[in-house]
PDB file of C-alpha atoms in Angstrom:
ATOM      1  CA  UNK A 297     -55.899  89.132 -24.654  1.00  0.00           C
ATOM      2  CA  UNK A 298     -53.394  87.915 -22.200  1.00  0.00           C
ATOM      3  CA  UNK A 299     -50.601  85.709 -23.550  1.00  0.00           C
ATOM      4  CA  UNK A 300     -50.400  82.196 -22.008  1.00  0.00           C
ATOM      5  CA  UNK A 301     -48.051  81.823 -19.094  1.00  0.00           C
ATOM      6  CA  UNK A 302     -44.548  80.583 -20.047  1.00  0.00           C
ATOM      7  CA  UNK A 303     -43.413  77.255 -18.712  1.00  0.00           C
ATOM      8  CA  UNK A 304     -40.553  77.640 -16.320  1.00  0.00           C
ATOM      9  CA  UNK A 305     -37.550  75.293 -15.958  1.00  0.00           C
ATOM     10  CA  UNK A 306     -38.143  71.967 -14.134  1.00  0.00           C
ATOM     11  CA  UNK A 307     -37.560  71.976 -10.437  1.00  0.00           C
ATOM     12  CA  UNK A 308     -33.932  71.414  -9.484  1.00  0.00           C
ATOM     13  CA  UNK A 309     -33.157  67.944  -8.139  1.00  0.00           C
ATOM     14  CA  UNK A 310     -29.720  67.645  -6.508  1.00  0.00           C
ATOM     15  CA  UNK A 311     -27.454  64.754  -7.571  1.00  0.00           C
ATOM     16  CA  UNK A 312     -26.875  61.958  -5.015  1.00  0.00           C
ATOM     17  CA  UNK A 313     -23.524  62.385  -3.328  1.00  0.00           C
ATOM     18  CA  UNK A 314     -23.816  59.533  -0.841  1.00  0.00           C
ATOM     19  CA  UNK A 315     -22.506  55.985  -1.533  1.00  0.00           C
ATOM     20  CA  UNK A 316     -24.739  53.429  -3.164  1.00  0.00           C
ATOM     21  CA  UNK A 317     -26.473  51.299  -0.581  1.00  0.00           C
ATOM     22  CA  UNK A 318     -24.634  47.992   0.067  1.00  0.00           C
ATOM     23  CA  UNK A 319     -26.373  44.657   0.144  1.00  0.00           C
ATOM     24  CA  UNK A 320     -25.655  43.012   3.454  1.00  0.00           C
ATOM     25  CA  UNK A 321     -25.131  39.239   3.624  1.00  0.00           C
ATOM     26  CA  UNK A 322     -27.856  37.710   5.724  1.00  0.00           C
ATOM     27  CA  UNK A 323     -26.699  36.661   9.150  1.00  0.00           C
ATOM     28  CA  UNK A 324     -28.124  33.207   8.706  1.00  0.00           C
ATOM     29  CA  UNK A 325     -25.755  32.645   5.750  1.00  0.00           C
ATOM     30  CA  UNK A 326     -22.724  33.391   7.942  1.00  0.00           C
ATOM     31  CA  UNK A 327     -24.024  31.001  10.578  1.00  0.00           C
ATOM     32  CA  UNK A 328     -24.617  28.276   8.005  1.00  0.00           C
ATOM     33  CA  UNK A 329     -21.062  28.641   6.656  1.00  0.00           C
ATOM     34  CA  UNK A 330     -19.639  28.494  10.158  1.00  0.00           C
ATOM     35  CA  UNK A 331     -21.593  25.322  10.849  1.00  0.00           C
ATOM     36  CA  UNK A 332     -20.170  23.689   7.717  1.00  0.00           C
ATOM     37  CA  UNK A 333     -16.611  24.547   8.760  1.00  0.00           C
ATOM     38  CA  UNK A 334     -17.161  23.217  12.279  1.00  0.00           C
ATOM     39  CA  UNK A 335     -18.616  19.973  10.940  1.00  0.00           C
ATOM     40  CA  UNK A 336     -15.649  19.501   8.592  1.00  0.00           C
ATOM     41  CA  UNK A 337     -13.201  19.990  11.475  1.00  0.00           C
ATOM     42  CA  UNK A 338     -15.089  17.562  13.700  1.00  0.00           C
ATOM     43  CA  UNK A 339     -15.219  14.946  10.955  1.00  0.00           C
ATOM     44  CA  UNK A 340     -11.489  15.351  10.355  1.00  0.00           C
ATOM     45  CA  UNK A 341     -10.794  14.822  14.046  1.00  0.00           C
ATOM     46  CA  UNK A 342     -13.106  11.823  14.184  1.00  0.00           C
ATOM     47  CA  UNK A 343     -11.462   9.973  11.269  1.00  0.00           C
ATOM     48  CA  UNK A 344      -7.865  10.813  12.217  1.00  0.00           C
ATOM     49  CA  UNK A 345      -6.466   7.506  13.501  1.00  0.00           C
ATOM     50  CA  UNK A 346      -4.659   7.306  16.798  1.00  0.00           C
ATOM     51  CA  UNK A 347      -1.314   5.548  17.156  1.00  0.00           C
ATOM     52  CA  UNK A 348      -3.114   2.663  18.825  1.00  0.00           C
ATOM     53  CA  UNK A 349      -5.484   2.312  15.886  1.00  0.00           C
ATOM     54  CA  UNK A 350      -2.561   2.355  13.471  1.00  0.00           C
ATOM     55  CA  UNK A 351      -0.821  -0.330  15.538  1.00  0.00           C
ATOM     56  CA  UNK A 352      -3.929  -2.512  15.347  1.00  0.00           C
ATOM     57  CA  UNK A 353      -4.210  -1.966  11.596  1.00  0.00           C
ATOM     58  CA  UNK A 354      -0.503  -2.718  11.142  1.00  0.00           C
ATOM     59  CA  UNK A 355      -0.843  -5.939  13.118  1.00  0.00           C
ATOM     60  CA  UNK A 356      -3.720  -6.883  10.829  1.00  0.00           C
ATOM     61  CA  UNK A 357      -1.637  -6.075   7.766  1.00  0.00           C
ATOM     62  CA  UNK A 358       1.248  -8.257   8.927  1.00  0.00           C
ATOM     63  CA  UNK A 359      -1.163 -11.095   9.666  1.00  0.00           C
ATOM     64  CA  UNK A 360      -2.690 -10.793   6.195  1.00  0.00           C
ATOM     65  CA  UNK A 361       0.713 -10.745   4.507  1.00  0.00           C
ATOM     66  CA  UNK A 362       1.844 -13.780   6.488  1.00  0.00           C
ATOM     67  CA  UNK A 363      -1.307 -15.648   5.499  1.00  0.00           C
ATOM     68  CA  UNK A 364      -0.793 -14.737   1.858  1.00  0.00           C
ATOM     69  CA  UNK A 365       2.865 -15.705   1.551  1.00  0.00           C
ATOM     70  CA  UNK A 366       3.415 -18.462   4.142  1.00  0.00           C
ATOM     71  CA  UNK A 367       2.525 -21.409   1.898  1.00  0.00           C
ATOM     72  CA  UNK A 368       4.962 -20.339  -0.804  1.00  0.00           C
ATOM     73  CA  UNK A 369       7.597 -19.394   1.779  1.00  0.00           C
ATOM     74  CA  UNK A 370       7.237 -22.752   3.498  1.00  0.00           C
ATOM     75  CA  UNK A 371       7.920 -24.516   0.223  1.00  0.00           C
ATOM     76  CA  UNK A 372      11.089 -22.469  -0.299  1.00  0.00           C
ATOM     77  CA  UNK A 373      12.316 -23.456   3.146  1.00  0.00           C
ATOM     78  CA  UNK A 374      11.614 -27.134   2.506  1.00  0.00           C
ATOM     79  CA  UNK A 375      13.318 -27.057  -0.908  1.00  0.00           C
ATOM     80  CA  UNK A 376      16.494 -25.538   0.503  1.00  0.00           C
ATOM     81  CA  UNK A 377      16.424 -27.971   3.429  1.00  0.00           C
ATOM     82  CA  UNK A 378      16.267 -31.073   1.207  1.00  0.00           C
ATOM     83  CA  UNK A 379      19.017 -29.658  -1.026  1.00  0.00           C
ATOM     84  CA  UNK A 380      21.322 -29.117   1.944  1.00  0.00           C
ATOM     85  CA  UNK A 381      20.522 -32.610   3.238  1.00  0.00           C
ATOM     86  CA  UNK A 382      21.485 -34.182  -0.089  1.00  0.00           C
ATOM     87  CA  UNK A 383      24.664 -32.084  -0.331  1.00  0.00           C
ATOM     88  CA  UNK A 384      25.612 -32.925   3.269  1.00  0.00           C
ATOM     89  CA  UNK A 385      25.009 -36.620   2.703  1.00  0.00           C
ATOM     90  CA  UNK A 386      22.415 -36.904   5.456  1.00  0.00           C
ATOM     91  CA  UNK A 387      19.840 -37.881   2.844  1.00  0.00           C
ATOM     92  CA  UNK A 388      20.148 -39.797  -0.417  1.00  0.00           C
ATOM     93  CA  UNK A 389      16.542 -39.635  -1.585  1.00  0.00           C
ATOM     94  CA  UNK A 390      17.124 -37.393  -4.580  1.00  0.00           C
ATOM     95  CA  UNK A 391      13.807 -38.239  -6.223  1.00  0.00           C
ATOM     96  CA  UNK A 392      11.814 -37.029  -3.212  1.00  0.00           C
ATOM     97  CA  UNK A 393      13.965 -33.906  -2.928  1.00  0.00           C
ATOM     98  CA  UNK A 394      13.343 -33.053  -6.591  1.00  0.00           C
ATOM     99  CA  UNK A 395       9.616 -33.602  -6.084  1.00  0.00           C
ATOM    100  CA  UNK A 396       9.593 -31.239  -3.088  1.00  0.00           C
ATOM    101  CA  UNK A 397      11.340 -28.483  -5.068  1.00  0.00           C
ATOM    102  CA  UNK A 398       9.148 -28.918  -8.147  1.00  0.00           C
ATOM    103  CA  UNK A 399       5.968 -28.792  -6.080  1.00  0.00           C
ATOM    104  CA  UNK A 400       7.206 -25.722  -4.208  1.00  0.00           C
ATOM    105  CA  UNK A 401       7.933 -23.882  -7.451  1.00  0.00           C
ATOM    106  CA  UNK A 402       4.441 -24.593  -8.750  1.00  0.00           C
ATOM    107  CA  UNK A 403       2.888 -23.555  -5.438  1.00  0.00           C
ATOM    108  CA  UNK A 404       4.435 -20.079  -5.659  1.00  0.00           C
ATOM    109  CA  UNK A 405       2.359 -19.341  -8.749  1.00  0.00           C
ATOM    110  CA  UNK A 406      -0.732 -17.175  -8.350  1.00  0.00           C
ATOM    111  CA  UNK A 407      -2.591 -19.624 -10.566  1.00  0.00           C
ATOM    112  CA  UNK A 408      -1.954 -22.470  -8.087  1.00  0.00           C
ATOM    113  CA  UNK A 409      -2.098 -20.652  -4.757  1.00  0.00           C
ATOM    114  CA  UNK A 410      -5.341 -18.994  -3.613  1.00  0.00           C
ATOM    115  CA  UNK A 411      -3.813 -16.918  -0.765  1.00  0.00           C
ATOM    116  CA  UNK A 412      -1.321 -15.461  -3.257  1.00  0.00           C
ATOM    117  CA  UNK A 413      -4.157 -14.785  -5.684  1.00  0.00           C
ATOM    118  CA  UNK A 414      -6.047 -12.958  -2.923  1.00  0.00           C
ATOM    119  CA  UNK A 415      -3.036 -10.686  -2.395  1.00  0.00           C
ATOM    120  CA  UNK A 416      -3.397  -9.296  -5.910  1.00  0.00           C
ATOM    121  CA  UNK A 417      -6.683  -7.659  -4.787  1.00  0.00           C
ATOM    122  CA  UNK A 418      -5.457  -6.557  -1.355  1.00  0.00           C
ATOM    123  CA  UNK A 419      -6.203  -2.991  -0.222  1.00  0.00           C
ATOM    124  CA  UNK A 420      -4.066  -1.447   2.526  1.00  0.00           C
ATOM    125  CA  UNK A 421      -5.986   0.296   5.325  1.00  0.00           C
ATOM    126  CA  UNK A 422      -6.256   4.054   4.773  1.00  0.00           C
ATOM    127  CA  UNK A 423      -4.762   4.715   8.216  1.00  0.00           C
ATOM    128  CA  UNK A 424      -1.501   3.147   6.980  1.00  0.00           C
ATOM    129  CA  UNK A 425      -1.349   4.986   3.646  1.00  0.00           C
ATOM    130  CA  UNK A 426       1.699   7.077   4.531  1.00  0.00           C
ATOM    131  CA  UNK A 427       3.847   3.973   5.074  1.00  0.00           C
ATOM    132  CA  UNK A 428       3.639   2.876   1.404  1.00  0.00           C
ATOM    133  CA  UNK A 429       2.690  -0.676   2.319  1.00  0.00           C
ATOM    134  CA  UNK A 430       1.234  -1.201  -1.142  1.00  0.00           C
ATOM    135  CA  UNK A 431       4.875  -1.658  -2.172  1.00  0.00           C
ATOM    136  CA  UNK A 432       5.141  -4.499   0.329  1.00  0.00           C
ATOM    137  CA  UNK A 433       2.121  -6.239  -1.183  1.00  0.00           C
ATOM    138  CA  UNK A 434       3.651  -5.957  -4.645  1.00  0.00           C
ATOM    139  CA  UNK A 435       7.101  -6.883  -3.360  1.00  0.00           C
ATOM    140  CA  UNK A 436       5.885 -10.056  -1.694  1.00  0.00           C
ATOM    141  CA  UNK A 437       4.187 -11.108  -4.900  1.00  0.00           C
ATOM    142  CA  UNK A 438       7.481 -10.558  -6.721  1.00  0.00           C
ATOM    143  CA  UNK A 439       9.318 -12.514  -4.010  1.00  0.00           C
ATOM    144  CA  UNK A 440       6.984 -15.430  -4.716  1.00  0.00           C
ATOM    145  CA  UNK A 441       6.851 -15.166  -8.493  1.00  0.00           C
ATOM    146  CA  UNK A 442       9.226 -15.090 -10.160  1.00  0.00           C
ATOM    147  CA  UNK A 443      11.920 -15.102  -7.446  1.00  0.00           C
ATOM    148  CA  UNK A 444      10.919 -18.085  -5.278  1.00  0.00           C
ATOM    149  CA  UNK A 445       9.768 -20.028  -8.320  1.00  0.00           C
ATOM    150  CA  UNK A 446      13.173 -19.632  -9.958  1.00  0.00           C
ATOM    151  CA  UNK A 447      15.040 -20.603  -6.801  1.00  0.00           C
ATOM    152  CA  UNK A 448      13.084 -23.817  -6.352  1.00  0.00           C
ATOM    153  CA  UNK A 449      13.364 -24.709 -10.024  1.00  0.00           C
ATOM    154  CA  UNK A 450      17.114 -24.166  -9.656  1.00  0.00           C
ATOM    155  CA  UNK A 451      17.145 -26.495  -6.638  1.00  0.00           C
ATOM    156  CA  UNK A 452      15.487 -29.233  -8.696  1.00  0.00           C
ATOM    157  CA  UNK A 453      17.961 -28.662 -11.515  1.00  0.00           C
ATOM    158  CA  UNK A 454      20.957 -28.859  -9.172  1.00  0.00           C
ATOM    159  CA  UNK A 455      19.643 -32.093  -7.676  1.00  0.00           C
ATOM    160  CA  UNK A 456      19.253 -33.675 -11.114  1.00  0.00           C
ATOM    161  CA  UNK A 457      22.522 -32.442 -12.618  1.00  0.00           C
ATOM    162  CA  UNK A 458      25.971 -33.982 -12.586  1.00  0.00           C
ATOM    163  CA  UNK A 459      29.484 -32.652 -13.183  1.00  0.00           C
ATOM    164  CA  UNK A 460      29.888 -29.351 -15.007  1.00  0.00           C
ATOM    165  CA  UNK A 461      26.123 -28.972 -15.460  1.00  0.00           C
ATOM    166  CA  UNK A 462      25.679 -29.139 -11.709  1.00  0.00           C
ATOM    167  CA  UNK A 463      28.215 -26.349 -11.212  1.00  0.00           C
ATOM    168  CA  UNK A 464      26.398 -24.156 -13.738  1.00  0.00           C
ATOM    169  CA  UNK A 465      23.025 -24.860 -12.107  1.00  0.00           C
ATOM    170  CA  UNK A 466      24.488 -24.086  -8.680  1.00  0.00           C
ATOM    171  CA  UNK A 467      25.803 -20.739  -9.939  1.00  0.00           C
ATOM    172  CA  UNK A 468      22.342 -19.885 -11.295  1.00  0.00           C
ATOM    173  CA  UNK A 469      20.768 -20.917  -7.974  1.00  0.00           C
ATOM    174  CA  UNK A 470      23.116 -18.624  -6.041  1.00  0.00           C
ATOM    175  CA  UNK A 471      22.326 -15.728  -8.381  1.00  0.00           C
ATOM    176  CA  UNK A 472      18.568 -16.233  -7.999  1.00  0.00           C
ATOM    177  CA  UNK A 473      18.924 -16.592  -4.235  1.00  0.00           C
ATOM    178  CA  UNK A 474      20.569 -13.156  -4.125  1.00  0.00           C
ATOM    179  CA  UNK A 475      17.697 -11.657  -6.101  1.00  0.00           C
ATOM    180  CA  UNK A 476      15.138 -13.257  -3.791  1.00  0.00           C
ATOM    181  CA  UNK A 477      17.016 -12.095  -0.694  1.00  0.00           C
ATOM    182  CA  UNK A 478      17.227  -8.579  -2.114  1.00  0.00           C
ATOM    183  CA  UNK A 479      13.456  -8.456  -2.512  1.00  0.00           C
ATOM    184  CA  UNK A 480      13.038  -9.709   1.046  1.00  0.00           C
ATOM    185  CA  UNK A 481      15.356  -6.968   2.355  1.00  0.00           C
ATOM    186  CA  UNK A 482      13.344  -4.359   0.430  1.00  0.00           C
ATOM    187  CA  UNK A 483       9.947  -5.321   1.865  1.00  0.00           C
ATOM    188  CA  UNK A 484      11.358  -5.925   5.355  1.00  0.00           C
ATOM    189  CA  UNK A 485      12.768  -2.385   5.426  1.00  0.00           C
ATOM    190  CA  UNK A 486       9.375  -0.873   4.639  1.00  0.00           C
ATOM    191  CA  UNK A 487       7.538  -3.066   7.152  1.00  0.00           C
ATOM    192  CA  UNK A 488      10.073  -2.452   9.926  1.00  0.00           C
ATOM    193  CA  UNK A 489       9.736   1.318   9.468  1.00  0.00           C
ATOM    194  CA  UNK A 490       5.938   1.028   9.730  1.00  0.00           C
ATOM    195  CA  UNK A 491       6.186  -1.196  12.806  1.00  0.00           C
ATOM    196  CA  UNK A 492       8.501   1.298  14.515  1.00  0.00           C
ATOM    197  CA  UNK A 493       6.176   4.208  13.718  1.00  0.00           C
ATOM    198  CA  UNK A 494       2.963   2.506  14.813  1.00  0.00           C
ATOM    199  CA  UNK A 495       4.128   0.352  17.704  1.00  0.00           C
ATOM    200  CA  UNK A 496       2.719  -2.798  16.122  1.00  0.00           C
ATOM    201  CA  UNK A 497       3.645  -6.068  17.827  1.00  0.00           C
ATOM    202  CA  UNK A 498       2.973  -8.698  15.157  1.00  0.00           C
ATOM    203  CA  UNK A 499       5.920 -10.409  13.471  1.00  0.00           C
ATOM    204  CA  UNK A 500       6.913  -9.863   9.874  1.00  0.00           C
ATOM    205  CA  UNK A 501       6.290 -12.706   7.406  1.00  0.00           C
ATOM    206  CA  UNK A 502       9.020 -15.338   7.632  1.00  0.00           C
ATOM    207  CA  UNK A 503      10.761 -15.387   4.254  1.00  0.00           C
ATOM    208  CA  UNK A 504      13.552 -17.981   4.019  1.00  0.00           C
ATOM    209  CA  UNK A 505      16.551 -17.555   1.835  1.00  0.00           C
TER     210      UNK A 505
END
């Protein structure tokens, strides 16, 4: 009998020496990404305000601030006017002067003045964000209450007082006037810088003191 044939070794298979195949990103994915970038750039250009647009927005801001503060500011001006008239002797109607100052103080309260109340919800245009005009909105509210309220209450107190009490009330009035004028200088500085940068033509709110 013949013995069965012996199984030989398995055929030799050489190891792979080439690099693993790389998965290529589809071309359409590159094109889609490029389109997204282009759209983002175009949108950024479209929403970037021009100097003229900023000037228009700044004019609108100044108009809104004037509307918000003018009633209170007008009362301050009237209160100081009647005080000076009494002190100069050109008027002797103390009762009316006191009434003017008392009404003005009440009118500078957010609770009694709708335009001032509206300012508490005011949003500055995004194109003006870098000028920090939100500080102006807050500063004008502070100018009105408590600053202008205190000044007009002081005016009424000075008008009512006599002798040494009048001197003390006058000293308090002068102190509160300085505080009110300091707040005015603060907001005016910010607004003037924004006006210079944008080329706005509207006037700043008229704040007496």
